[in-house]
Amino acid sequence: MSAEGSDSRFPLFRLLVITGAIFVAVSSEFLPTGLLPDIAAELHVSESRVGLLVTIFALTVVVSTAPLTALTHRFPRKWLMVTMLGVFAVANFLAAISPSYEFLAGARVLGGLAHGLFWSVTGPYASRIVPQRQLSRALAVTNAGGTAAFILGVPFGTALGHALGWRLAFAVMGGVVLVFLLLVVLALPHVSHLVTLKTGEIALPLRQDRTVPAVVIVSVTILLLAVGQNAYYTYIVPWATQVGGIPAGDVSALLFGYGAAGAFGLLIAGLLGDRFPRGALLILALSVAVTVAALGIFGAASPVIVVIGMIAWSVAFGGIPSLLQGRMMHSASLRLRDTAAAWTTISFNVAIGGGAFLGGLLLDGFGIRVLPWVEVAFVLAGMLFVVLSDRRRMGLLPLHVGR
């Protein structure tokens, strides 16, 4: 099936292949976080320098995604995804044989170059193999790969690295990437992503597409909702131990529960996102604000409240990235979808880095108890922005969306 929406059946297996590809991509991105002491000890650098590997990866994504997406606009989507997975595999294998910190950082840059372009392909790819009415459901399925990476991929890689060495963890991850590369080759159809002009139409630069302002609106929405999330969650371990009273030995179990609970948020997004796209987003965002505010008020009272609050928080936020990605795909014209997906990736990575930076500044200046309220403020601002900007965004929607 190459034409968008040419088959009304829900292509679950094909979507699960994309889910698996996203799983290995996200697992590769965050693998160093669980192996900081091991890598630092062997390469004779500080743990903070090893932590910078995640920052280097994210910065590479932010800088490279838009230009690489533009340069590869005419390349076949399936084979571009295959190529990016191949680069992920090579980056992991190079990391496994790194003789120095600088070599390892170079391998991370290579992975970051592939990561942004990979995301600019996967979101639109899912939208091109399902009818428009199934888009939110399809994106909920594929985004489960990112959730699974935090529940299974990173913890498994961490356990493997601790048991048999961090180099083997990277090598095994590279091998898993190759498995999903083969599945993409065998299972995914070719899709048509280039929009053919009608007779008499003139090809305009993408910057003159009438849906560009709608893409900007969704990008701002992503920043508002995700900056606060990362300002707080980046420092959730010290908050949970210092404020919430969670024993240090129980933090890993708490984070596992948080990651697993996010899957229920994805389920909500899949069930409600196609029928009530704005309502589902606003309800989940409001739920985030309420649960995080409850943590800010009552978190110091009991570790039980912290556990319940964090699970509820994860359920609420778990479906938001999928809904925002669907919102972006609905808002962009067919020919702008790849570029829009690239800006989705850029917006989320800016929010990850910017939120962590902002949280660190506020942590040093005002103390750790202020961080939940930072998220509440940003989420409420994001909700207000959605309400105020949505009429403008709806007026820009492409004709194929019809809503």
Short mmCIF file of C-alpha atoms in Angstrom, two decimals:
data_model
loop_
_atom_site.label_atom_id
_atom_site.label_comp_id
_atom_site.label_asym_id
_atom_site.label_seq_id
_atom_site.Cartn_x
_atom_site.Cartn_y
_atom_site.Cartn_z
CA MET A 1 0.00 0.00 0.00
CA SER A 2 1.61 3.20 -1.10
CA ALA A 3 -1.20 5.70 -1.22
CA GLU A 4 -2.34 7.37 1.91
CA GLY A 5 -5.47 5.83 3.32
CA SER A 6 -5.87 3.39 0.42
CA ASP A 7 -6.88 0.59 2.85
CA SER A 8 -9.36 1.16 5.67
CA ARG A 9 -8.06 -1.79 7.72
CA PHE A 10 -5.87 -0.81 10.66
CA PRO A 11 -2.30 -1.98 9.77
CA LEU A 12 -1.31 -2.99 13.29
CA PHE A 13 1.69 -5.16 12.40
CA ARG A 14 3.25 -2.49 10.20
CA LEU A 15 2.72 0.09 12.90
CA LEU A 16 4.32 -2.24 15.44
CA VAL A 17 7.39 -2.46 13.22
CA ILE A 18 7.65 1.34 13.38
CA THR A 19 7.06 1.07 17.15
CA GLY A 20 10.04 -1.28 17.41
CA ALA A 21 12.22 1.05 15.36
CA ILE A 22 11.32 3.94 17.69
CA PHE A 23 12.02 1.69 20.68
CA VAL A 24 15.61 1.04 19.62
CA ALA A 25 16.15 4.68 18.62
CA VAL A 26 15.08 6.03 22.03
CA SER A 27 16.89 3.24 23.89
CA SER A 28 20.08 4.15 22.02
CA GLU A 29 19.63 7.84 22.87
CA PHE A 30 19.38 7.34 26.63
CA LEU A 31 21.55 4.23 27.10
CA PRO A 32 24.51 6.19 28.57
CA THR A 33 22.36 7.53 31.44
CA GLY A 34 22.25 4.16 33.16
CA LEU A 35 25.93 3.42 32.55
CA LEU A 36 27.51 6.68 33.75
CA PRO A 37 29.76 5.21 36.48
CA ASP A 38 30.96 2.32 34.31
CA ILE A 39 31.86 4.52 31.32
CA ALA A 40 33.45 7.21 33.48
CA ALA A 41 35.61 4.71 35.35
CA GLU A 42 36.95 2.99 32.23
CA LEU A 43 37.54 6.15 30.17
CA HIS A 44 38.95 8.07 33.18
CA VAL A 45 36.57 11.02 33.00
CA SER A 46 34.03 12.45 35.45
CA GLU A 47 30.45 11.24 35.53
CA SER A 48 29.30 14.75 34.62
CA ARG A 49 31.30 14.56 31.38
CA VAL A 50 29.66 11.26 30.55
CA GLY A 51 26.29 12.86 31.30
CA LEU A 52 27.11 15.45 28.65
CA LEU A 53 26.85 12.67 26.06
CA VAL A 54 23.05 12.91 26.29
CA THR A 55 23.26 16.70 25.96
CA ILE A 56 25.58 16.37 22.94
CA PHE A 57 23.10 13.98 21.35
CA ALA A 58 20.14 16.32 21.91
CA LEU A 59 22.07 19.39 20.71
CA THR A 60 23.06 17.56 17.53
CA VAL A 61 19.38 16.72 16.92
CA VAL A 62 18.32 20.35 17.36
CA VAL A 63 21.00 21.74 15.04
CA SER A 64 20.85 19.13 12.28
CA THR A 65 17.22 18.01 11.93
CA ALA A 66 15.80 20.86 9.82
CA PRO A 67 18.64 21.08 7.26
CA LEU A 68 18.94 17.30 6.88
CA THR A 69 15.18 16.99 6.42
CA ALA A 70 15.29 19.61 3.67
CA LEU A 71 18.27 17.96 1.95
CA THR A 72 16.64 14.52 1.92
CA HIS A 73 13.11 15.68 1.07
CA ARG A 74 12.98 13.78 -2.23
CA PHE A 75 14.50 10.54 -0.92
CA PRO A 76 12.16 7.50 -0.62
CA ARG A 77 10.83 7.37 2.95
CA LYS A 78 11.24 3.64 3.50
CA TRP A 79 14.87 3.55 2.47
CA LEU A 80 15.65 6.73 4.37
CA MET A 81 14.32 5.03 7.52
CA VAL A 82 16.43 1.96 6.74
CA THR A 83 19.51 4.15 6.26
CA MET A 84 18.96 5.97 9.56
CA LEU A 85 18.59 2.68 11.42
CA GLY A 86 21.84 1.56 9.79
CA VAL A 87 23.54 4.71 11.10
CA PHE A 88 22.13 4.01 14.58
CA ALA A 89 23.64 0.53 14.45
CA VAL A 90 27.05 1.85 13.34
CA ALA A 91 26.97 4.54 16.05
CA ASN A 92 26.32 1.89 18.73
CA PHE A 93 29.07 -0.38 17.41
CA LEU A 94 31.51 2.55 17.34
CA ALA A 95 30.55 3.40 20.92
CA ALA A 96 31.27 -0.20 21.90
CA ILE A 97 34.87 0.03 20.64
CA SER A 98 35.57 3.61 21.76
CA PRO A 99 39.21 3.98 22.85
CA SER A 100 38.59 7.43 24.36
CA TYR A 101 35.91 9.80 25.57
CA GLU A 102 36.34 11.96 22.47
CA PHE A 103 35.76 8.97 20.19
CA LEU A 104 32.63 8.07 22.14
CA ALA A 105 31.37 11.66 21.87
CA GLY A 106 31.90 11.45 18.10
CA ALA A 107 29.81 8.28 17.97
CA ARG A 108 27.05 10.09 19.86
CA VAL A 109 27.15 12.96 17.36
CA LEU A 110 26.73 10.43 14.55
CA GLY A 111 23.72 8.95 16.34
CA GLY A 112 22.26 12.41 16.89
CA LEU A 113 22.55 13.22 13.17
CA ALA A 114 20.46 10.14 12.40
CA HIS A 115 18.00 10.64 15.23
CA GLY A 116 16.37 13.88 14.12
CA LEU A 117 16.03 12.73 10.53
CA PHE A 118 14.64 9.39 11.71
CA TRP A 119 11.86 11.16 13.63
CA SER A 120 11.06 13.38 10.65
CA VAL A 121 10.32 10.17 8.71
CA THR A 122 8.54 7.95 11.26
CA GLY A 123 5.66 10.26 12.25
CA PRO A 124 4.61 11.09 8.69
CA TYR A 125 5.21 7.46 7.69
CA ALA A 126 2.54 6.26 10.10
CA SER A 127 0.17 8.95 8.83
CA ARG A 128 0.63 7.70 5.27
CA ILE A 129 -0.37 4.09 5.91
CA VAL A 130 -3.63 4.80 7.79
CA PRO A 131 -6.76 6.78 6.91
CA GLN A 132 -6.91 10.25 8.43
CA ARG A 133 -9.58 9.17 10.93
CA GLN A 134 -7.17 6.60 12.43
CA LEU A 135 -4.19 8.93 12.78
CA SER A 136 -4.25 9.49 16.56
CA ARG A 137 -4.72 5.76 17.15
CA ALA A 138 -1.81 4.95 14.84
CA LEU A 139 0.49 7.49 16.49
CA ALA A 140 -0.44 6.14 19.93
CA VAL A 141 0.73 2.70 18.76
CA THR A 142 4.02 3.93 17.30
CA ASN A 143 4.78 6.26 20.22
CA ALA A 144 4.51 3.28 22.53
CA GLY A 145 8.03 2.51 21.31
CA GLY A 146 9.36 5.52 23.23
CA THR A 147 7.48 4.49 26.37
CA ALA A 148 8.75 0.92 26.08
CA ALA A 149 12.30 2.22 25.76
CA PHE A 150 12.10 3.76 29.23
CA ILE A 151 10.29 0.74 30.71
CA LEU A 152 12.43 -2.00 29.12
CA GLY A 153 15.16 -0.76 26.79
CA VAL A 154 17.20 1.50 29.06
CA PRO A 155 16.80 -0.68 32.20
CA PHE A 156 17.76 -3.83 30.24
CA GLY A 157 20.77 -2.09 28.70
CA THR A 158 21.79 -0.82 32.13
CA ALA A 159 21.52 -4.27 33.71
CA LEU A 160 23.46 -5.84 30.84
CA GLY A 161 26.14 -3.17 31.08
CA HIS A 162 26.55 -3.63 34.82
CA ALA A 163 26.72 -7.41 34.47
CA LEU A 164 28.92 -7.82 31.38
CA GLY A 165 30.39 -4.40 30.66
CA TRP A 166 29.06 -1.20 29.10
CA ARG A 167 30.71 -1.94 25.75
CA LEU A 168 28.69 -5.12 25.35
CA ALA A 169 25.52 -3.16 26.14
CA PHE A 170 26.19 -0.84 23.19
CA ALA A 171 27.10 -3.78 20.94
CA VAL A 172 23.90 -5.65 21.80
CA MET A 173 21.86 -2.50 21.18
CA GLY A 174 23.49 -2.20 17.77
CA GLY A 175 22.50 -5.78 16.99
CA VAL A 176 18.88 -5.17 18.07
CA VAL A 177 18.79 -2.12 15.78
CA LEU A 178 19.82 -4.34 12.86
CA VAL A 179 16.95 -6.73 13.63
CA PHE A 180 14.42 -3.92 13.33
CA LEU A 181 16.17 -2.60 10.24
CA LEU A 182 15.52 -5.98 8.62
CA LEU A 183 11.87 -5.90 9.74
CA VAL A 184 11.45 -2.46 8.17
CA VAL A 185 12.86 -3.78 4.89
CA LEU A 186 10.53 -6.79 4.90
CA ALA A 187 7.31 -5.40 6.38
CA LEU A 188 6.87 -1.73 5.57
CA PRO A 189 5.42 -0.61 2.24
CA HIS A 190 6.75 2.15 0.06
CA VAL A 191 4.82 5.37 0.59
CA SER A 192 4.33 8.36 -1.65
CA HIS A 193 5.40 11.53 0.14
CA LEU A 194 5.83 13.95 -2.77
CA VAL A 195 2.65 15.86 -3.60
CA THR A 196 1.95 16.03 -7.34
CA LEU A 197 0.93 19.47 -8.57
CA LYS A 198 -2.39 19.84 -10.32
CA THR A 199 -2.54 21.26 -13.84
CA GLY A 200 -1.77 24.96 -13.74
CA GLU A 201 -0.41 24.91 -10.16
CA ILE A 202 2.94 26.53 -9.42
CA ALA A 203 5.36 24.96 -6.97
CA LEU A 204 5.87 27.40 -4.10
CA PRO A 205 8.70 27.27 -1.52
CA LEU A 206 7.72 25.37 1.60
CA ARG A 207 8.03 28.56 3.65
CA GLN A 208 5.08 29.97 1.69
CA ASP A 209 2.81 27.02 2.50
CA ARG A 210 -0.37 28.37 4.11
CA THR A 211 -0.12 25.86 6.98
CA VAL A 212 3.30 27.10 8.19
CA PRO A 213 1.68 29.32 10.88
CA ALA A 214 -0.26 26.28 12.13
CA VAL A 215 3.00 24.34 12.43
CA VAL A 216 4.48 27.24 14.42
CA ILE A 217 1.44 27.25 16.71
CA VAL A 218 1.82 23.55 17.48
CA SER A 219 5.58 23.96 18.01
CA VAL A 220 4.92 26.67 20.61
CA THR A 221 2.34 24.40 22.25
CA ILE A 222 4.95 21.64 22.50
CA LEU A 223 7.47 24.00 24.08
CA LEU A 224 5.03 25.26 26.70
CA LEU A 225 3.81 21.80 27.72
CA ALA A 226 7.19 20.05 27.59
CA VAL A 227 9.57 22.65 29.09
CA GLY A 228 7.84 22.50 32.46
CA GLN A 229 7.72 18.71 32.36
CA ASN A 230 11.47 18.48 31.84
CA ALA A 231 12.27 21.23 34.34
CA TYR A 232 10.68 19.04 37.04
CA TYR A 233 11.21 15.47 35.86
CA THR A 234 14.94 15.95 35.17
CA TYR A 235 15.39 16.39 38.93
CA ILE A 236 12.74 13.94 40.08
CA VAL A 237 15.26 11.65 41.81
CA PRO A 238 16.58 14.29 44.24
CA TRP A 239 13.02 15.63 44.69
CA ALA A 240 11.67 12.16 45.49
CA THR A 241 14.40 11.44 48.04
CA GLN A 242 14.78 14.90 49.63
CA VAL A 243 11.15 16.04 49.62
CA GLY A 244 9.10 12.89 49.10
CA GLY A 245 11.03 10.73 51.55
CA ILE A 246 11.52 7.87 49.09
CA PRO A 247 14.49 5.67 50.13
CA ALA A 248 17.32 5.83 47.62
CA GLY A 249 17.13 2.09 47.08
CA ASP A 250 13.48 2.33 46.00
CA VAL A 251 13.93 5.10 43.43
CA SER A 252 14.58 2.73 40.51
CA ALA A 253 11.32 0.87 41.22
CA LEU A 254 9.48 4.20 41.44
CA LEU A 255 10.85 5.29 38.05
CA PHE A 256 9.93 1.93 36.54
CA GLY A 257 6.37 2.39 37.81
CA TYR A 258 6.31 5.93 36.43
CA GLY A 259 7.40 4.72 32.99
CA ALA A 260 4.92 1.84 32.95
CA ALA A 261 2.03 4.11 33.94
CA GLY A 262 2.70 6.28 30.89
CA ALA A 263 1.42 3.44 28.72
CA PHE A 264 -2.09 4.07 30.07
CA GLY A 265 -1.82 7.68 28.94
CA LEU A 266 -1.00 6.44 25.46
CA LEU A 267 -4.06 4.22 25.59
CA ILE A 268 -6.22 7.23 26.45
CA ALA A 269 -4.69 9.17 23.56
CA GLY A 270 -5.40 6.31 21.18
CA LEU A 271 -9.00 5.93 22.30
CA LEU A 272 -9.97 9.61 22.42
CA GLY A 273 -7.48 11.43 20.22
CA ASP A 274 -9.26 10.89 16.89
CA ARG A 275 -12.74 11.77 18.19
CA PHE A 276 -11.84 14.59 20.60
CA PRO A 277 -8.36 15.87 19.64
CA ARG A 278 -8.48 19.18 21.50
CA GLY A 279 -10.59 17.92 24.40
CA ALA A 280 -8.29 14.96 25.06
CA LEU A 281 -5.22 17.22 25.04
CA LEU A 282 -6.77 19.76 27.42
CA ILE A 283 -8.10 17.09 29.79
CA LEU A 284 -4.72 15.34 30.03
CA ALA A 285 -2.88 18.67 30.43
CA LEU A 286 -5.26 19.73 33.21
CA SER A 287 -4.72 16.34 34.86
CA VAL A 288 -0.95 16.95 34.75
CA ALA A 289 -1.38 20.36 36.40
CA VAL A 290 -3.64 18.96 39.12
CA THR A 291 -1.48 15.91 39.95
CA VAL A 292 1.78 17.87 39.95
CA ALA A 293 0.22 20.57 42.13
CA ALA A 294 -0.89 17.82 44.52
CA LEU A 295 2.71 16.56 44.65
CA GLY A 296 3.89 20.09 45.38
CA ILE A 297 1.40 20.50 48.23
CA PHE A 298 1.24 17.02 49.77
CA GLY A 299 4.43 15.32 48.51
CA ALA A 300 6.32 15.83 51.77
CA ALA A 301 3.53 14.25 53.83
CA SER A 302 3.98 10.62 52.86
CA PRO A 303 5.95 8.45 50.41
CA VAL A 304 2.64 6.74 49.56
CA ILE A 305 1.27 10.06 48.27
CA VAL A 306 4.41 10.47 46.16
CA VAL A 307 3.98 7.05 44.57
CA ILE A 308 0.28 7.58 43.83
CA GLY A 309 0.88 11.11 42.59
CA MET A 310 3.73 10.14 40.28
CA ILE A 311 1.72 7.30 38.75
CA ALA A 312 -1.24 9.63 38.14
CA TRP A 313 1.14 12.26 36.72
CA SER A 314 2.64 9.72 34.33
CA VAL A 315 -0.77 8.52 33.14
CA ALA A 316 -1.76 12.13 32.45
CA PHE A 317 1.41 13.14 30.63
CA GLY A 318 1.93 9.80 28.88
CA GLY A 319 -0.58 10.54 26.11
CA ILE A 320 0.38 14.19 25.53
CA PRO A 321 3.38 13.67 23.20
CA SER A 322 1.30 11.40 20.95
CA LEU A 323 -1.57 13.91 20.87
CA LEU A 324 0.83 16.74 20.06
CA GLN A 325 2.40 14.74 17.23
CA GLY A 326 -1.07 13.98 15.86
CA ARG A 327 -1.97 17.66 16.21
CA MET A 328 1.08 18.54 14.14
CA MET A 329 0.24 16.00 11.42
CA HIS A 330 -3.35 17.27 11.26
CA SER A 331 -2.17 20.87 11.03
CA ALA A 332 0.41 20.50 8.25
CA SER A 333 -0.38 20.16 4.57
CA LEU A 334 0.59 16.89 2.93
CA ARG A 335 3.76 18.33 1.39
CA LEU A 336 4.79 19.95 4.68
CA ARG A 337 4.41 16.87 6.87
CA ASP A 338 8.07 15.82 6.86
CA THR A 339 9.18 19.36 7.73
CA ALA A 340 6.47 19.57 10.39
CA ALA A 341 7.66 16.28 11.91
CA ALA A 342 11.20 17.67 11.96
CA TRP A 343 10.00 20.71 13.90
CA THR A 344 8.15 18.43 16.30
CA THR A 345 11.46 16.72 17.04
CA ILE A 346 13.29 20.03 17.35
CA SER A 347 10.64 21.44 19.69
CA PHE A 348 10.74 18.42 22.00
CA ASN A 349 14.55 18.41 22.12
CA VAL A 350 14.69 22.15 22.84
CA ALA A 351 12.17 21.52 25.63
CA ILE A 352 14.28 18.65 27.02
CA GLY A 353 17.47 20.69 27.10
CA GLY A 354 15.85 24.01 27.97
CA GLY A 355 13.67 22.52 30.68
CA ALA A 356 16.62 20.78 32.32
CA PHE A 357 18.65 24.03 32.16
CA LEU A 358 15.80 26.12 33.59
CA GLY A 359 15.17 23.58 36.32
CA GLY A 360 18.83 23.62 37.28
CA LEU A 361 18.86 27.42 37.56
CA LEU A 362 15.72 27.46 39.69
CA LEU A 363 17.00 24.58 41.80
CA ASP A 364 20.15 26.54 42.66
CA GLY A 365 18.30 29.83 43.14
CA PHE A 366 15.10 28.84 44.94
CA GLY A 367 15.44 25.22 46.03
CA ILE A 368 14.00 21.95 44.81
CA ARG A 369 10.47 22.52 46.15
CA VAL A 370 9.79 25.16 43.49
CA LEU A 371 10.09 22.73 40.57
CA PRO A 372 6.55 21.22 40.65
CA TRP A 373 5.12 24.73 40.52
CA VAL A 374 7.25 25.56 37.50
CA GLU A 375 5.61 22.67 35.65
CA VAL A 376 2.14 23.71 36.78
CA ALA A 377 2.74 27.25 35.49
CA PHE A 378 4.01 26.10 32.09
CA VAL A 379 1.21 23.56 31.63
CA LEU A 380 -1.48 26.11 32.46
CA ALA A 381 0.17 28.56 30.06
CA GLY A 382 0.15 25.85 27.39
CA MET A 383 -3.55 25.15 27.94
CA LEU A 384 -4.36 28.86 27.69
CA PHE A 385 -2.32 29.09 24.49
CA VAL A 386 -4.23 26.14 22.97
CA VAL A 387 -7.57 27.73 23.75
CA LEU A 388 -6.56 31.17 22.43
CA SER A 389 -4.76 29.96 19.29
CA ASP A 390 -6.94 27.07 18.18
CA ARG A 391 -9.39 29.11 16.13
CA ARG A 392 -6.45 30.56 14.19
CA ARG A 393 -4.93 27.06 13.77
CA MET A 394 -8.24 25.54 12.64
CA GLY A 395 -8.61 28.26 10.01
CA LEU A 396 -5.27 27.17 8.54
CA LEU A 397 -5.99 23.44 8.43
CA PRO A 398 -5.39 21.84 5.02
CA LEU A 399 -8.42 20.72 3.04
CA HIS A 400 -7.62 17.02 3.42
CA VAL A 401 -8.20 17.20 7.16
CA GLY A 402 -11.73 18.45 6.99
CA ARG A 403 -11.96 19.67 10.60
#
